[in-house]
PDB file of C-alpha atoms in Angstrom:
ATOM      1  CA  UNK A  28       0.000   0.000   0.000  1.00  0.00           C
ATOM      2  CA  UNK A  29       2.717   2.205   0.728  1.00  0.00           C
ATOM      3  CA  UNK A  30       3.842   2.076  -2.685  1.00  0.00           C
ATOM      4  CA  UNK A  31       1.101   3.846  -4.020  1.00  0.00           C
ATOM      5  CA  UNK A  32       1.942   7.749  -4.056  1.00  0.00           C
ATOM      6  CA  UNK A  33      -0.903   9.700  -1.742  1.00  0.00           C
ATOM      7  CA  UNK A  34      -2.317  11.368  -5.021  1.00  0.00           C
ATOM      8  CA  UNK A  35      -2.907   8.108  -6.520  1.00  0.00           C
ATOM      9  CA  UNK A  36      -4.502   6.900  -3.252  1.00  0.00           C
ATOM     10  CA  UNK A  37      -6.807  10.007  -2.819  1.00  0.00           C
ATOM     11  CA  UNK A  38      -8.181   9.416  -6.403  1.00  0.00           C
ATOM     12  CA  UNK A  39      -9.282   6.054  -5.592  1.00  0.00           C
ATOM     13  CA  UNK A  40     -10.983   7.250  -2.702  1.00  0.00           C
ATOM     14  CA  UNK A  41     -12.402   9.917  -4.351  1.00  0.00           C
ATOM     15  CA  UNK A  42     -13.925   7.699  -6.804  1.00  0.00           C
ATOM     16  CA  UNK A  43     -15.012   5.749  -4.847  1.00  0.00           C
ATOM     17  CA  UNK A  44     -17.350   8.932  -3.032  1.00  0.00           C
ATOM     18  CA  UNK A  45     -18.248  10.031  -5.949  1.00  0.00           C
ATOM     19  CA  UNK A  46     -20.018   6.843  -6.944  1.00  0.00           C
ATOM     20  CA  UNK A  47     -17.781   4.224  -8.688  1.00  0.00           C
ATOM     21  CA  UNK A  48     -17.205   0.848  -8.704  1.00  0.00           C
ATOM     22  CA  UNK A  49     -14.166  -1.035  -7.669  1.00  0.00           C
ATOM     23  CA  UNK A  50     -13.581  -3.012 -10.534  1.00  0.00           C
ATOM     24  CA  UNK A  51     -14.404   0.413 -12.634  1.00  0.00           C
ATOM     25  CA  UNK A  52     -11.938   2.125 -10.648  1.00  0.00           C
ATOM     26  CA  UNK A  53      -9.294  -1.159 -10.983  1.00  0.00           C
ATOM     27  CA  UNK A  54      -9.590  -0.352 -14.822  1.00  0.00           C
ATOM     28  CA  UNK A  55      -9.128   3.073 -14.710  1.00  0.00           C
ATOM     29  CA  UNK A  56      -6.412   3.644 -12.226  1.00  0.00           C
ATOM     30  CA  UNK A  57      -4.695   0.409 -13.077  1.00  0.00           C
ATOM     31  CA  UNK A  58      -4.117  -1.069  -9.370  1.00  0.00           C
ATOM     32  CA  UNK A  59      -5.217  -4.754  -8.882  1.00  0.00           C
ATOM     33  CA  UNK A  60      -8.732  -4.587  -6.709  1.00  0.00           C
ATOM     34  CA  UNK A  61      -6.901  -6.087  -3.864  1.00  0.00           C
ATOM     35  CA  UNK A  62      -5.040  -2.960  -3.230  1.00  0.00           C
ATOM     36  CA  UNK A  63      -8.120  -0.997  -3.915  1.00  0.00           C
ATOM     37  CA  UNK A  64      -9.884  -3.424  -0.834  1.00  0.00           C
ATOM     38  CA  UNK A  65      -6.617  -3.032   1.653  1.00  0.00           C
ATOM     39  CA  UNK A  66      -7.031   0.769   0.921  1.00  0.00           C
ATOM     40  CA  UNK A  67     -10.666   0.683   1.558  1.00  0.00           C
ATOM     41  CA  UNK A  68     -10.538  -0.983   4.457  1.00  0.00           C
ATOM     42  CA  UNK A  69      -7.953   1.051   6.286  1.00  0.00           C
ATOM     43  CA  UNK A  70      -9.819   4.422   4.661  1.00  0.00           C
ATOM     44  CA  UNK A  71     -12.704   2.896   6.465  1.00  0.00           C
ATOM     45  CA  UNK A  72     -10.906   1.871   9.639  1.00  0.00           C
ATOM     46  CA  UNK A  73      -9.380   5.250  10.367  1.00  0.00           C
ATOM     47  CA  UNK A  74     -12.308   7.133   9.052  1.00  0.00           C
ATOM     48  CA  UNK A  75     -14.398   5.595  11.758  1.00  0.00           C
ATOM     49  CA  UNK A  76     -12.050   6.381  14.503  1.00  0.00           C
ATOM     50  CA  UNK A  77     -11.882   9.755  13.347  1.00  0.00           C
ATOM     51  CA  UNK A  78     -15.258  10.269  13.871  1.00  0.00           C
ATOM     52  CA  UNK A  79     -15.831   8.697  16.889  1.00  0.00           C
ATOM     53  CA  UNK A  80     -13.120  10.729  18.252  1.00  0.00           C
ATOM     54  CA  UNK A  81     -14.220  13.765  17.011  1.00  0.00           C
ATOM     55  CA  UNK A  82     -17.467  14.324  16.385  1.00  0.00           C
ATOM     56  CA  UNK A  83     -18.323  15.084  19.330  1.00  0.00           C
ATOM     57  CA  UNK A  84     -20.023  17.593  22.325  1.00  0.00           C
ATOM     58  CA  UNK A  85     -22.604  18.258  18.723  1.00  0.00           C
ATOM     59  CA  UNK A  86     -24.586  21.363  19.447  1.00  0.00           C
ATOM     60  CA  UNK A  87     -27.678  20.901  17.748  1.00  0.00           C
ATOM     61  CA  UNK A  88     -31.493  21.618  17.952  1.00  0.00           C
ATOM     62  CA  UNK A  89     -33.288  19.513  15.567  1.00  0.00           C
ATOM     63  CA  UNK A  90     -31.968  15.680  14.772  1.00  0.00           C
ATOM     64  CA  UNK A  91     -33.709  13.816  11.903  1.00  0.00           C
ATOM     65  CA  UNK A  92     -32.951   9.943  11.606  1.00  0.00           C
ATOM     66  CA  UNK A  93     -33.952   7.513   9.247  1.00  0.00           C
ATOM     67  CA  UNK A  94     -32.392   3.749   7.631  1.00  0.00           C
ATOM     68  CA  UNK A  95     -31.518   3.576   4.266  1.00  0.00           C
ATOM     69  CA  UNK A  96     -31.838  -0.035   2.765  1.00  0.00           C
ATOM     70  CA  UNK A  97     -29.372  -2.095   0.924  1.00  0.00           C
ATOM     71  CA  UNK A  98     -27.881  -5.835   0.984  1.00  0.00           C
ATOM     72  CA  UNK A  99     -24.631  -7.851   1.365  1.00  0.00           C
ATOM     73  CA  UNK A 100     -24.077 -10.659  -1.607  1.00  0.00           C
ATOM     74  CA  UNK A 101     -27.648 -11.039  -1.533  1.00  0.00           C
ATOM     75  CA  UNK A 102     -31.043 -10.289  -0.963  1.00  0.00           C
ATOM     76  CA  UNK A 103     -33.099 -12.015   1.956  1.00  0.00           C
ATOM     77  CA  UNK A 104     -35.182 -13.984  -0.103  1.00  0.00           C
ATOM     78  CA  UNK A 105     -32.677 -15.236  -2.070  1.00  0.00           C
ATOM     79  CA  UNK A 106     -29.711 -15.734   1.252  1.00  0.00           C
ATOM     80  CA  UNK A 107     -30.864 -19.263   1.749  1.00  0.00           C
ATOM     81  CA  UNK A 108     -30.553 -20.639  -1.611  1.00  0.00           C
ATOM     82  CA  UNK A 109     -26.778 -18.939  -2.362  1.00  0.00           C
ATOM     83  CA  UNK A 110     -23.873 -19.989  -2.231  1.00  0.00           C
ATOM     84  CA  UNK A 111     -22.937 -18.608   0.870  1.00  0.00           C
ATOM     85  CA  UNK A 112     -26.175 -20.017   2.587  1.00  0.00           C
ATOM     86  CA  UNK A 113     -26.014 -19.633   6.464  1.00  0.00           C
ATOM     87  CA  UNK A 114     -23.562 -16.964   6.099  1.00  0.00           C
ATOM     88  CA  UNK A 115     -25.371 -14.606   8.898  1.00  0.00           C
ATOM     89  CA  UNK A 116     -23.729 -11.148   7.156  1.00  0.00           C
ATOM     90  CA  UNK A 117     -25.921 -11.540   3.981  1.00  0.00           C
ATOM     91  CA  UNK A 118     -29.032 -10.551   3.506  1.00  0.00           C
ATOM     92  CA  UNK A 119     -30.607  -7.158   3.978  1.00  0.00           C
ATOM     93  CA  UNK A 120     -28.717  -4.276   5.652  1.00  0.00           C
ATOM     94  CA  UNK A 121     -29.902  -1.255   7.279  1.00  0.00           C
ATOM     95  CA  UNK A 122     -27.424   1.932   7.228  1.00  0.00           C
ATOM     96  CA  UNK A 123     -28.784   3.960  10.393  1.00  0.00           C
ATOM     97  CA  UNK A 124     -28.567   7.561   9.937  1.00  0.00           C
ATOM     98  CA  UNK A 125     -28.825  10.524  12.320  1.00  0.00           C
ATOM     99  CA  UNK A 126     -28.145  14.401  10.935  1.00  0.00           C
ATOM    100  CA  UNK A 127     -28.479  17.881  12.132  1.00  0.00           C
ATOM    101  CA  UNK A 128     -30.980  19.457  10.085  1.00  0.00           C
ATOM    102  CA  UNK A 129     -29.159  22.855  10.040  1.00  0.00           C
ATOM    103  CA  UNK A 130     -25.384  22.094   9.599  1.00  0.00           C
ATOM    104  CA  UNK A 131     -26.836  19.318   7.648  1.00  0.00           C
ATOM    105  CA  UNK A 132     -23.632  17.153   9.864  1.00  0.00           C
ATOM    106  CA  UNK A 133     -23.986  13.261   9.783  1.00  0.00           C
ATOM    107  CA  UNK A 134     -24.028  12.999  13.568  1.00  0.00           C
ATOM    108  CA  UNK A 135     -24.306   9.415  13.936  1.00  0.00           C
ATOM    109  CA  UNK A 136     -24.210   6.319  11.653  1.00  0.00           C
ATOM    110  CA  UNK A 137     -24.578   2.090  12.405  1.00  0.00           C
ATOM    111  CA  UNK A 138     -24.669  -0.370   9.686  1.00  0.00           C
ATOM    112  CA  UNK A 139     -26.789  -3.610  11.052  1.00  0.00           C
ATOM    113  CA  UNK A 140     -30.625  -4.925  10.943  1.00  0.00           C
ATOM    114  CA  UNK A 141     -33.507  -3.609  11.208  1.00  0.00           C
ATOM    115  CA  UNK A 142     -34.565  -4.103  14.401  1.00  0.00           C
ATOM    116  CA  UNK A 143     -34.766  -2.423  18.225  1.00  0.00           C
ATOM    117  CA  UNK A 144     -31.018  -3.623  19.153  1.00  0.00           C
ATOM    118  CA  UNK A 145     -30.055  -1.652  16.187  1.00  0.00           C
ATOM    119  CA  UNK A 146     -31.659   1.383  17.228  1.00  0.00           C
ATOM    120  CA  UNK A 147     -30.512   1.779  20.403  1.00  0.00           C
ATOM    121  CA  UNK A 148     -26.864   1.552  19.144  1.00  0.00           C
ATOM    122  CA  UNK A 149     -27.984   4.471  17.326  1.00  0.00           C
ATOM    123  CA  UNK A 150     -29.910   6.188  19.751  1.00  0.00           C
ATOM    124  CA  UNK A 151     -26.956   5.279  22.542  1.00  0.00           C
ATOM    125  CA  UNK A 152     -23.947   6.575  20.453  1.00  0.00           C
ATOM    126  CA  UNK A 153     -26.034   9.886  19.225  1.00  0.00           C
ATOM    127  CA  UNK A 154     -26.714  10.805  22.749  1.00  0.00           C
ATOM    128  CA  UNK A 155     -22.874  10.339  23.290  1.00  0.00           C
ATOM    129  CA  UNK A 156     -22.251  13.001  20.775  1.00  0.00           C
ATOM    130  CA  UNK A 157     -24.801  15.456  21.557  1.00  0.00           C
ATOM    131  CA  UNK A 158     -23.899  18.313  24.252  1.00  0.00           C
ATOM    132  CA  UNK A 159     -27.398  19.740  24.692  1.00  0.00           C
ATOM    133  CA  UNK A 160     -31.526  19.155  24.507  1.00  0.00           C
ATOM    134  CA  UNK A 161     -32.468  18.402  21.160  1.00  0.00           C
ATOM    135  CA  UNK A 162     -36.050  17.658  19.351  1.00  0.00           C
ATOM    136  CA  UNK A 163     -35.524  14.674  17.658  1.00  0.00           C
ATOM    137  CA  UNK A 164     -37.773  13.224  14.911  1.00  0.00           C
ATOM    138  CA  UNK A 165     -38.096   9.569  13.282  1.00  0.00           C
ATOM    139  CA  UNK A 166     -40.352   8.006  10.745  1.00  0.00           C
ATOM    140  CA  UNK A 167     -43.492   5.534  11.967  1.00  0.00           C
ATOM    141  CA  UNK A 168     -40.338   2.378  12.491  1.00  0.00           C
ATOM    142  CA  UNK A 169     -41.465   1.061  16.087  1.00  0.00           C
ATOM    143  CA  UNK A 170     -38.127  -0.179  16.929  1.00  0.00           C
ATOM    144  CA  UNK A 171     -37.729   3.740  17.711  1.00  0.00           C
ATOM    145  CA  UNK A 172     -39.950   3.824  20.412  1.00  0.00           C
ATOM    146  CA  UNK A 173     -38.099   1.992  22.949  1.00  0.00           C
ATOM    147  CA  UNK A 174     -34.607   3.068  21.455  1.00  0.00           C
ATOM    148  CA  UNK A 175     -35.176   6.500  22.134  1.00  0.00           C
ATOM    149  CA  UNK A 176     -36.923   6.549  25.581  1.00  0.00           C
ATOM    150  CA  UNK A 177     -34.048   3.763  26.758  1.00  0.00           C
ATOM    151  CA  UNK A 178     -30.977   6.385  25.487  1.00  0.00           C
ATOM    152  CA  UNK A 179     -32.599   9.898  26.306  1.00  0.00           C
ATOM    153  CA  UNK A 180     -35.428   9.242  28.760  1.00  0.00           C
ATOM    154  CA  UNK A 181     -37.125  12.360  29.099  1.00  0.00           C
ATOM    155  CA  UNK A 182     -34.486  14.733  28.197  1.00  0.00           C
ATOM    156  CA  UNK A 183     -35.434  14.837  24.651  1.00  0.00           C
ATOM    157  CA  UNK A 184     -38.117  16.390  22.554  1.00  0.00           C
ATOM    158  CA  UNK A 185     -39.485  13.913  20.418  1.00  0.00           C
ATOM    159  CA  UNK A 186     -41.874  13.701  17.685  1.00  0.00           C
ATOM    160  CA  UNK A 187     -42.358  10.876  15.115  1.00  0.00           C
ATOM    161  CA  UNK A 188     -43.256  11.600  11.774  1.00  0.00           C
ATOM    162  CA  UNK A 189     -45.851   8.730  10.341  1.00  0.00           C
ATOM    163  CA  UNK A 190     -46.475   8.757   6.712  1.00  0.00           C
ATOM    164  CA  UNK A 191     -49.214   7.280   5.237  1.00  0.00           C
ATOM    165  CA  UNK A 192     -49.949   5.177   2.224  1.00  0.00           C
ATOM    166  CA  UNK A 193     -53.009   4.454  -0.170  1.00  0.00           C
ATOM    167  CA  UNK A 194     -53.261   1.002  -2.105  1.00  0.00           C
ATOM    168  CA  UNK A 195     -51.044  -0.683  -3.819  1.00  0.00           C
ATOM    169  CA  UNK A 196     -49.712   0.722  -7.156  1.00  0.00           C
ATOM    170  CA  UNK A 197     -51.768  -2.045  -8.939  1.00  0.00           C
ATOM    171  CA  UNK A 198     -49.462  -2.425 -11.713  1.00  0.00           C
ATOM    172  CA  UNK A 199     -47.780  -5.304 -13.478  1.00  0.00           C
ATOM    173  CA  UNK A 200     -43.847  -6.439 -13.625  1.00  0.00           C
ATOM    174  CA  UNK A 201     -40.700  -3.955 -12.207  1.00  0.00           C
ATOM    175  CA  UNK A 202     -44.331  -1.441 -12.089  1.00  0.00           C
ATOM    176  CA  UNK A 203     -45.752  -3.301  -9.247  1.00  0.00           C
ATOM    177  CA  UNK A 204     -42.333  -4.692  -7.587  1.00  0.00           C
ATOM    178  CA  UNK A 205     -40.599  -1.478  -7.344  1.00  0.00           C
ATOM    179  CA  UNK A 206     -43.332   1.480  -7.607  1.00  0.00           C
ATOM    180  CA  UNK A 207     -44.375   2.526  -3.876  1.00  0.00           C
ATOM    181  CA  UNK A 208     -47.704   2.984  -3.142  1.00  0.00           C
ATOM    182  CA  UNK A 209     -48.950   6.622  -2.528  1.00  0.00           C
ATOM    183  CA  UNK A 210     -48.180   8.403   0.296  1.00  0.00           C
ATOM    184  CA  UNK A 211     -51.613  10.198   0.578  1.00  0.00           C
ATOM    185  CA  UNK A 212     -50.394  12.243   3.793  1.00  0.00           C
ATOM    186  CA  UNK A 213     -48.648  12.166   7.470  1.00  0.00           C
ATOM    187  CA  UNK A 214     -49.357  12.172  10.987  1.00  0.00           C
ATOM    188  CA  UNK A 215     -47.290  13.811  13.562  1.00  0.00           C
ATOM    189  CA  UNK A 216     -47.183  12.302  16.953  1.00  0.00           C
ATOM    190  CA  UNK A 217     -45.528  13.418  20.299  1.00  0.00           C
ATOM    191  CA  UNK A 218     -43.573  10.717  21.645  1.00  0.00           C
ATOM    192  CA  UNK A 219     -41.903  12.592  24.777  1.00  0.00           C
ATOM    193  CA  UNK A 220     -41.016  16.653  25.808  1.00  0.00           C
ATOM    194  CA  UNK A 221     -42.664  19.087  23.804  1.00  0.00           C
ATOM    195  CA  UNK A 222     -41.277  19.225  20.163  1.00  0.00           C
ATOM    196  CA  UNK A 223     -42.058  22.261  17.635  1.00  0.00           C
ATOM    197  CA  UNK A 224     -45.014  20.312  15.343  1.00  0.00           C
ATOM    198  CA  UNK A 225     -43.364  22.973  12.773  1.00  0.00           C
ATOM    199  CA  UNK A 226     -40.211  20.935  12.576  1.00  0.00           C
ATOM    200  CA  UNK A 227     -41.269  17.651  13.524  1.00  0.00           C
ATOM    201  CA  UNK A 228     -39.568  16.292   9.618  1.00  0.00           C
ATOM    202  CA  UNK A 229     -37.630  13.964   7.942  1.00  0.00           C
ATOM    203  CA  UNK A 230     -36.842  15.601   5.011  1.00  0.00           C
ATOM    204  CA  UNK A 231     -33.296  16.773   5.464  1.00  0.00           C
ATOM    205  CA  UNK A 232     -32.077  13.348   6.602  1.00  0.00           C
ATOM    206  CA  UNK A 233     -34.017  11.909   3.603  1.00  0.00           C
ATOM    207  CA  UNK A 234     -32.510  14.107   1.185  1.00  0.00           C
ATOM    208  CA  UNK A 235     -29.135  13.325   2.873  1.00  0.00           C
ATOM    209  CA  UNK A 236     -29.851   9.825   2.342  1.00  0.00           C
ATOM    210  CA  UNK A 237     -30.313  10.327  -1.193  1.00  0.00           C
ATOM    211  CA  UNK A 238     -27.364  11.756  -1.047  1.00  0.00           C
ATOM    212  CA  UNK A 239     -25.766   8.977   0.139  1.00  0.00           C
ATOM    213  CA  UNK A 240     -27.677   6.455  -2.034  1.00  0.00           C
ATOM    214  CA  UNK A 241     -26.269   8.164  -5.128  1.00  0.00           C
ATOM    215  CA  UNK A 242     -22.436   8.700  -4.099  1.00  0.00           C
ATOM    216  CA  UNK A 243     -22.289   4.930  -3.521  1.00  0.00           C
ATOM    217  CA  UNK A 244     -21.894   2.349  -5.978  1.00  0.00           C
ATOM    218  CA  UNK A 245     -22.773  -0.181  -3.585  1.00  0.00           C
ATOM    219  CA  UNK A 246     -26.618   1.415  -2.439  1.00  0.00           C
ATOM    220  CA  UNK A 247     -27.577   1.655  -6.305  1.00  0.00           C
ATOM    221  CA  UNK A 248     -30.866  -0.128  -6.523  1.00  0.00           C
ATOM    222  CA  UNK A 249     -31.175  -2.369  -9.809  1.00  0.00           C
ATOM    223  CA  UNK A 250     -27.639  -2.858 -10.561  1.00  0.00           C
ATOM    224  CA  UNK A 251     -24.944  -5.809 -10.071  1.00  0.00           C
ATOM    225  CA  UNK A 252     -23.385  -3.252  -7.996  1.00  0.00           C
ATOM    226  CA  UNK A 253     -23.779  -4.541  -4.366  1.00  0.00           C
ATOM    227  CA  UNK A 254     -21.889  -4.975  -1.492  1.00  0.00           C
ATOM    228  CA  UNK A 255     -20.356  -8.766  -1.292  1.00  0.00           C
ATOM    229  CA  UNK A 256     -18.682  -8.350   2.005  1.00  0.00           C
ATOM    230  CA  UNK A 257     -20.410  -6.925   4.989  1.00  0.00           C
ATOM    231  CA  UNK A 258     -17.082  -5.411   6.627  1.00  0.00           C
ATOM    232  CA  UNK A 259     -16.602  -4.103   3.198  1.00  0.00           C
ATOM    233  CA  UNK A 260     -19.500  -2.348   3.198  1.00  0.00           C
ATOM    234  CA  UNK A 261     -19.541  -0.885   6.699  1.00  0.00           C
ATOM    235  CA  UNK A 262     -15.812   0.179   5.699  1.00  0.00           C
ATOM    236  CA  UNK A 263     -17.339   2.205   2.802  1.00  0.00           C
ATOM    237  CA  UNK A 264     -20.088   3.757   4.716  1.00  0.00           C
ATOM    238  CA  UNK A 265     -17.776   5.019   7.541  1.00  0.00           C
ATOM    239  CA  UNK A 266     -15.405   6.447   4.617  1.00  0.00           C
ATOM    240  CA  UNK A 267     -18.238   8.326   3.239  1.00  0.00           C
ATOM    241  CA  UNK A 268     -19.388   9.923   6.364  1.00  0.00           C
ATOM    242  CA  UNK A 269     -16.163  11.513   7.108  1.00  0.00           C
ATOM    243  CA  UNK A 270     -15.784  12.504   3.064  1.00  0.00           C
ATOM    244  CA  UNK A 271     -19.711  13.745   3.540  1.00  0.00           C
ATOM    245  CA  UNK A 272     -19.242  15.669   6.847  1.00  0.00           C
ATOM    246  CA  UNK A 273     -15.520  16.989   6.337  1.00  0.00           C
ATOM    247  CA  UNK A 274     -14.818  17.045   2.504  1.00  0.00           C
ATOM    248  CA  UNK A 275     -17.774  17.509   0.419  1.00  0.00           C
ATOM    249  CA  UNK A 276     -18.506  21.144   0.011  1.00  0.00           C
ATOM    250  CA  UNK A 277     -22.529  21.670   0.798  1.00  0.00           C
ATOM    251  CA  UNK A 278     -23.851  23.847  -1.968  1.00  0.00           C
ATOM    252  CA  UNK A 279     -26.394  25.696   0.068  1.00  0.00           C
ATOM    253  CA  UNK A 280     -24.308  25.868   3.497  1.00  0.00           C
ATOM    254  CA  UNK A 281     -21.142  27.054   0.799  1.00  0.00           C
ATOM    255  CA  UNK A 282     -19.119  24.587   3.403  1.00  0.00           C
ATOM    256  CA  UNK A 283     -18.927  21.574   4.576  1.00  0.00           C
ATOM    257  CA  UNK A 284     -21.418  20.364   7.359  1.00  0.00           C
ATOM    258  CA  UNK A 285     -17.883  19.367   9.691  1.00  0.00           C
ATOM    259  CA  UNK A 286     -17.648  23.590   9.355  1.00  0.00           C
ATOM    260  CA  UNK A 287     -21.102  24.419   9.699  1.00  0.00           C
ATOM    261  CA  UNK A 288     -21.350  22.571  13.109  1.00  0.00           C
ATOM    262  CA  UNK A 289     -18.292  24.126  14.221  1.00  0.00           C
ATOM    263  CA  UNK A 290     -16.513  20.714  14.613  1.00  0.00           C
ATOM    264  CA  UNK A 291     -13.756  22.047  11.964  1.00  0.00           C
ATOM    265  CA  UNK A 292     -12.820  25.291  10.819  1.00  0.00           C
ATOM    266  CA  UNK A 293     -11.220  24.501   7.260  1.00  0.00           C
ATOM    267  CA  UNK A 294     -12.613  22.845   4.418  1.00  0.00           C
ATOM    268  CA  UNK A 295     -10.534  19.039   3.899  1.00  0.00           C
ATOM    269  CA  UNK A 296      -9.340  17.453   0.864  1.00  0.00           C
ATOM    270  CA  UNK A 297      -9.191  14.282   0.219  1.00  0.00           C
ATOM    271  CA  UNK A 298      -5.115  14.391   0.641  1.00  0.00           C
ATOM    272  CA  UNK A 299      -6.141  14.776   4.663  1.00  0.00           C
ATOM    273  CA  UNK A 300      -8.050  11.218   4.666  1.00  0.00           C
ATOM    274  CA  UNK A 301      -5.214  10.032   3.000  1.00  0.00           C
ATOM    275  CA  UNK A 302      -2.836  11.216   5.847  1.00  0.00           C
ATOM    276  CA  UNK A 303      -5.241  10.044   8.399  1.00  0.00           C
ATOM    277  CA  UNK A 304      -4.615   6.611   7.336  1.00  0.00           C
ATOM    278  CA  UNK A 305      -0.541   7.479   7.589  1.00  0.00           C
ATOM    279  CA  UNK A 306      -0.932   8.785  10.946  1.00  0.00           C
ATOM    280  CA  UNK A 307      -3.002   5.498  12.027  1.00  0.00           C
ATOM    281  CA  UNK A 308      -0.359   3.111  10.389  1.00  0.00           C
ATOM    282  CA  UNK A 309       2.305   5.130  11.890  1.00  0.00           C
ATOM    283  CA  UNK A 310       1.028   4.582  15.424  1.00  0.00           C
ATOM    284  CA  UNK A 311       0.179   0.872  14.966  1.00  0.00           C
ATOM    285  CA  UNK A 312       4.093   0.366  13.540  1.00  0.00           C
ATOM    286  CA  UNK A 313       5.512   2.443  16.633  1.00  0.00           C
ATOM    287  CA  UNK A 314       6.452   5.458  13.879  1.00  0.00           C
ATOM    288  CA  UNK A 315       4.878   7.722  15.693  1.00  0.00           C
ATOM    289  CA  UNK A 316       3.805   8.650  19.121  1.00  0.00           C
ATOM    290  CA  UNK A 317      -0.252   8.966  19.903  1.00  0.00           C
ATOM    291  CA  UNK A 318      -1.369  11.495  20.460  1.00  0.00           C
TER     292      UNK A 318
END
């Protein structure tokens, strides 16, 4: 790894943000895709330290979460007929999302299932991270209820956002399998405290999972382009959340969220990843002293 030169390395990261494939990016930068993995995976190891380190003592008012779906060599139907049958890291995967909805900062991230152990992860390691009161907001997914009273208690404003649906599309084929039915309206509840029903939204974290859906190869629905390794994937998802919060400029903020929330004060380039992954392997060969 150390025989790639730190501009080649911070194109291959940037391509991968910006949406690529591996095997695209194998082609185009000519490196084999095992050095492309081994730099993925320590991208992903050190951008996840970063941020747990760092993002931190948050001063926020208003928290939107929401899951964004996606799957690891195969879909759940089809896990117990592959090849790697019994494997339990394939099947559907849930990427956890929490974000400020005014610095528009990815506060807190866990990739897992979709259930209530999953949520309070989420809900544990947000309220880690946050330094004051916030109003918080979810969509209608139960496992939320529980989660959030467990991690806050009643030092939280809470209001869930439930959306709801008409009938079925009613059409035929990819029509019927992949059109959602109509969401004909949505009901705001008060969970706990006394949230503002004015922002009691997911849209921001939505958007921001859009965001996220597009940027990575591995989330594009209808493609070949999935995850086949579940560390893999996790190790992309951390990556992205530190080249989200810390690189990617935010057209309407005009900086990135890392700035906007005060947990930065310079815009990064992709050159500092890069040297956070130096600094890591420094301190794991004894090059360097921590700290």
């Amino acid at each position: 790894m150390n025989k790639l030169s730190l501009a080649k390395r911070a194109q291959i990261l940037t391509l991968l943000c910006e949406g690529m494939s591996m095997r695209s990016i194998e082609r185009i930068v000519g490196c084999s895709i095992n050095t492309i993995d081994k730099l993925l995976q320590d991208a992903g190891t050190a951008a996840l330290e970063y941020h747990d380190k760092h993002v931190r003592g948050v001063k926020a008012s208003r928290i939107q979460c929401d899951e964004v779906w996606s799957f690891v060599h195969a879909k759940q139907k089809n896990a117990p007929t592959s090849k790697r049958a019994g494997d339990p890291t394939i099947g559907d995967c849930w990427t956890w999302t929490a974000l400020d909805a005014d610095s528009k900062l990815l506060v807190s991230y866990m990739v897992g299932g979709r259930d209530a152990e999953f949520a309070l992860m989420l809900m544990d390691d947000l309220r880690g991270r946050l330094a004051n009161r916030v109003q918080l907001t979810t969509d209608g997914h139960r496992a939320y209820l529980s989660a959030v009273e467990e991690a806050f208690g009643a030092d939280v404003d809470y209001g869930m956002l439930v959306k709801l649906y008409g009938q079925e599309t009613g059409g035929q084929g990819h029509e019927r399998k992949y059109s959602p039915s109509e969401c004909v309206g949505a009901r705001k509840d008060t969970i706990t405290g006394k949230p503002d029903p004015k922002h009691v939204s997911t849209s921001y974290v939505e958007r921001a999972n859009l965001t996220m859906r597009m940027s990575m190869r591995r989330f594009t629905r209808l493609t070949s382009a999935f995850s086949k390794k579940l560390t893999n994937h996790a190790h992309m998802v951390a990556l992205y959340a530190l080249w989200y919060n810390f690189v990617r400029m935010h057209k309407t903020l005009r900086m990135s969220p890392a700035m906007a929330a005060g947990v930065t004060d310079r815009l990064w380039s992709m050159d500092d990843i890069v040297a956070l992954i130096d600094r890591r392997e420094d301190i794991r060969t004894g090059r360097a002293m921590v700290g």
